Short mmCIF file of C-alpha atoms and ligand atoms in Angstrom, two decimals:
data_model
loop_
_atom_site.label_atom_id
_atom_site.label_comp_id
_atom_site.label_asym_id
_atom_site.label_seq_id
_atom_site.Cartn_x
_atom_site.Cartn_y
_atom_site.Cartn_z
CA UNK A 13 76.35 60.04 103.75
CA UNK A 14 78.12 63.85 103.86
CA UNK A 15 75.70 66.10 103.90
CA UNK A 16 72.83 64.66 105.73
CA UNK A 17 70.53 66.72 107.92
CA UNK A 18 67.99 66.00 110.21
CA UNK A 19 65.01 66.02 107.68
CA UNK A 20 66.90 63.17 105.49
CA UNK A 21 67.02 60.91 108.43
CA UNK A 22 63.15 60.52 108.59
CA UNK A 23 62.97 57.46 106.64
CA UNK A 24 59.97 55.68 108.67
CA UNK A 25 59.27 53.04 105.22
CA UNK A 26 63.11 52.47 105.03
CA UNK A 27 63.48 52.96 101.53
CA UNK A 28 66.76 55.35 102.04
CA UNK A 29 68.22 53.93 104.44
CA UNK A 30 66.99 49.62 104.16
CA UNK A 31 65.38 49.75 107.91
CA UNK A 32 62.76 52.34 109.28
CA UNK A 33 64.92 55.26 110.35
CA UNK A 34 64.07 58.55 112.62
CA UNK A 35 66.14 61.45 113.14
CA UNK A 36 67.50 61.89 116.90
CA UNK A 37 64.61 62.65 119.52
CA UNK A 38 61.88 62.01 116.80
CA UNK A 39 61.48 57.57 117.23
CA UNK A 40 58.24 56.40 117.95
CA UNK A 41 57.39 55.58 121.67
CA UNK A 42 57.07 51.98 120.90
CA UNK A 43 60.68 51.89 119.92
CA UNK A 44 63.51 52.11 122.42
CA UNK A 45 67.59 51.77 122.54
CA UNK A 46 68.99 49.22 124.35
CA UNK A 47 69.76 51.54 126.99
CA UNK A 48 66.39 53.03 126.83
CA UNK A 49 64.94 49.53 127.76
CA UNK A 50 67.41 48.79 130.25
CA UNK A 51 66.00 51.18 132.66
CA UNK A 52 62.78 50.08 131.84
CA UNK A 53 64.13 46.44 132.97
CA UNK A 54 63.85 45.45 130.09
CA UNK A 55 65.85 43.03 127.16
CA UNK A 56 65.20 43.03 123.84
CA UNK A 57 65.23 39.65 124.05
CA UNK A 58 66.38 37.93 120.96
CA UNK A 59 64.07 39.89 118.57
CA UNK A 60 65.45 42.21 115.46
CA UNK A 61 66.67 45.40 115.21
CA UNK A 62 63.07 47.34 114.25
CA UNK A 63 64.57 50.90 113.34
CA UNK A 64 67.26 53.17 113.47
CA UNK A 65 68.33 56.53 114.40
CA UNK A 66 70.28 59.02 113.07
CA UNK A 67 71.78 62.08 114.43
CA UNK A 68 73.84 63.82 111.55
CA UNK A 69 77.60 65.28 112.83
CA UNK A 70 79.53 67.99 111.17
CA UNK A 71 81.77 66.54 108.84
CA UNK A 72 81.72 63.09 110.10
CA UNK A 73 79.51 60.20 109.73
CA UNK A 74 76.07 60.40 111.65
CA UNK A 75 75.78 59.14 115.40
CA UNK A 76 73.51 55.69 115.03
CA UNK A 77 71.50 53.94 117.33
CA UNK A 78 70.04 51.26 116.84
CA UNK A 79 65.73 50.51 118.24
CA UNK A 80 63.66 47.55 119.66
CA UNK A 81 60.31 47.09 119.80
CA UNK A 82 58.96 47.80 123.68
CA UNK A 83 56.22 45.59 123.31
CA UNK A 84 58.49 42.39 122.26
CA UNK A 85 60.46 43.39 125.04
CA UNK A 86 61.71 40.63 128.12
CA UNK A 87 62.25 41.84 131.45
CA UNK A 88 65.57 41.70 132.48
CA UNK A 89 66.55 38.09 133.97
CA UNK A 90 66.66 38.39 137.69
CA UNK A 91 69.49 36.94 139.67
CA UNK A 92 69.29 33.81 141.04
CA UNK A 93 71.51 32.24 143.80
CA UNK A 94 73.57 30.03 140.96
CA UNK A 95 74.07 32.87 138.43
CA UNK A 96 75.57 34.38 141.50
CA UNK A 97 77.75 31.54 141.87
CA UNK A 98 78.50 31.46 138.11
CA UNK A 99 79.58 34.81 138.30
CA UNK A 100 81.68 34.56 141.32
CA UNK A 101 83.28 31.64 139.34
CA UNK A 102 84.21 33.53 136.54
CA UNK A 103 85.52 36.59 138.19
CA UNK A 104 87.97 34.01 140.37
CA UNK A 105 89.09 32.30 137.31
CA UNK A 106 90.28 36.22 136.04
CA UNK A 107 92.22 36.87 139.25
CA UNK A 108 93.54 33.41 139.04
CA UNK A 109 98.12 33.44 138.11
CA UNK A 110 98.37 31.11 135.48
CA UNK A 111 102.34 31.18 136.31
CA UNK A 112 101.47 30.68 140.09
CA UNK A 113 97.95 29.46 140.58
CA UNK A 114 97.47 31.96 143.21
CA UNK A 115 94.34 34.19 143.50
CA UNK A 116 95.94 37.63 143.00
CA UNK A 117 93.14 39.45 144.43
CA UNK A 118 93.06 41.38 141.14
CA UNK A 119 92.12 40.36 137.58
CA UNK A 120 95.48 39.52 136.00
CA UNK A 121 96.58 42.52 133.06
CA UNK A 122 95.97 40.42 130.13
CA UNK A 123 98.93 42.05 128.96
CA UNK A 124 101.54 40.41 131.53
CA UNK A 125 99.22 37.45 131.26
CA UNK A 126 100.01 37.00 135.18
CA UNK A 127 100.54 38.20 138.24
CA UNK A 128 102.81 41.42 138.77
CA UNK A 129 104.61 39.62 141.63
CA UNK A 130 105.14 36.90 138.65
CA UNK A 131 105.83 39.19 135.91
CA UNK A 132 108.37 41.32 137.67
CA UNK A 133 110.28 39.39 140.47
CA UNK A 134 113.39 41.52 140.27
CA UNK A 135 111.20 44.50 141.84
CA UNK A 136 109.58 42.33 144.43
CA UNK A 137 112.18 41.65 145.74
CA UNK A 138 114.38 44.69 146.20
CA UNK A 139 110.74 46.55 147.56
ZN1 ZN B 20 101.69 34.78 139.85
#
C-alpha cells in the first residue's frame, strides 16, 4: 500500500481495493461519512458500508474513511422523555462508589475503580 497516490485510489468498480473506493474530496454526492450524515441528521441506519475513501500519507498507510449511502439514510432518533431517563440512569450508575454506594458527583476513574475519597483516605483526612 506504499506508494499510493491519489489517482490509484479511484477504484469506483472495486476491483483494487474489494469495495468502490474514491480518492479524498472526489466521492459521489450520494455517498457520505458518518460524520457527513450526522449533520445532515442523519444514521446510516443498519445498512453496509457502500464505498471507501482514501487519502494517501507520506510514508504511512493512507487516511480511510469509510461511506453510506444518503438515500438509505435514517434520521437521527429524536429524544424522547424515557431515553432521557435511560440516560440519566446510566450516567448515575458511572458516578455511583462501588466501595461506598455514594453518588460521587463524578464518574468514578475506572482506574481506582472508586471514589477518590475511597481510594485515598489517608489524604482525606489530613486535608
Ligand atoms: Zn467511595
Amino acid at each position: 500500500m506504499s506508494r499510493l497516490t491519489l489517482a490509484d485510489c479511484f477504484d469506483p468498480a472495486g476491483e483494487r481495493f474489494g469495495i468502490p473506493t474514491y480518492p479524498w474530496r472526489y466521492a459521489p454526492e450520494d455517498l457520505a461519512t458518518r460524520r457527513q450524515l450526522r449533520i445532515r441528521g442523519l444514521r446510516p441506519g443498519g445498512q453496509d458500508i457502500a464505498a471507501q475513501i482514501l487519502r494517501p500519507r507520506r510514508r504511512r498507510e493512507p487516511l480511510t474513511a469509510y461511506l453510506y449511502r444518503v438515500d438509505l439514510a435514517r434520521p437521527v432518533r429524536p429524544m424522547t422523555p424515557a431515553r432521557w431517563a435511560a440516560l440519566a440512569k446510566a450516567n448515575a450508575a458511572r458516578r455511583r462508589c462501588p466501595e461506598c454506594g455514594r453518588d460521587a458527583g463524578y464518574v468514578i476513574p475506572p482506574t481506582l475503580g472508586m471514589c477518590v475519597t475511597c481510594a485515598y483516605p489517608e489524604e482525606q483526612r489530613a486535608a
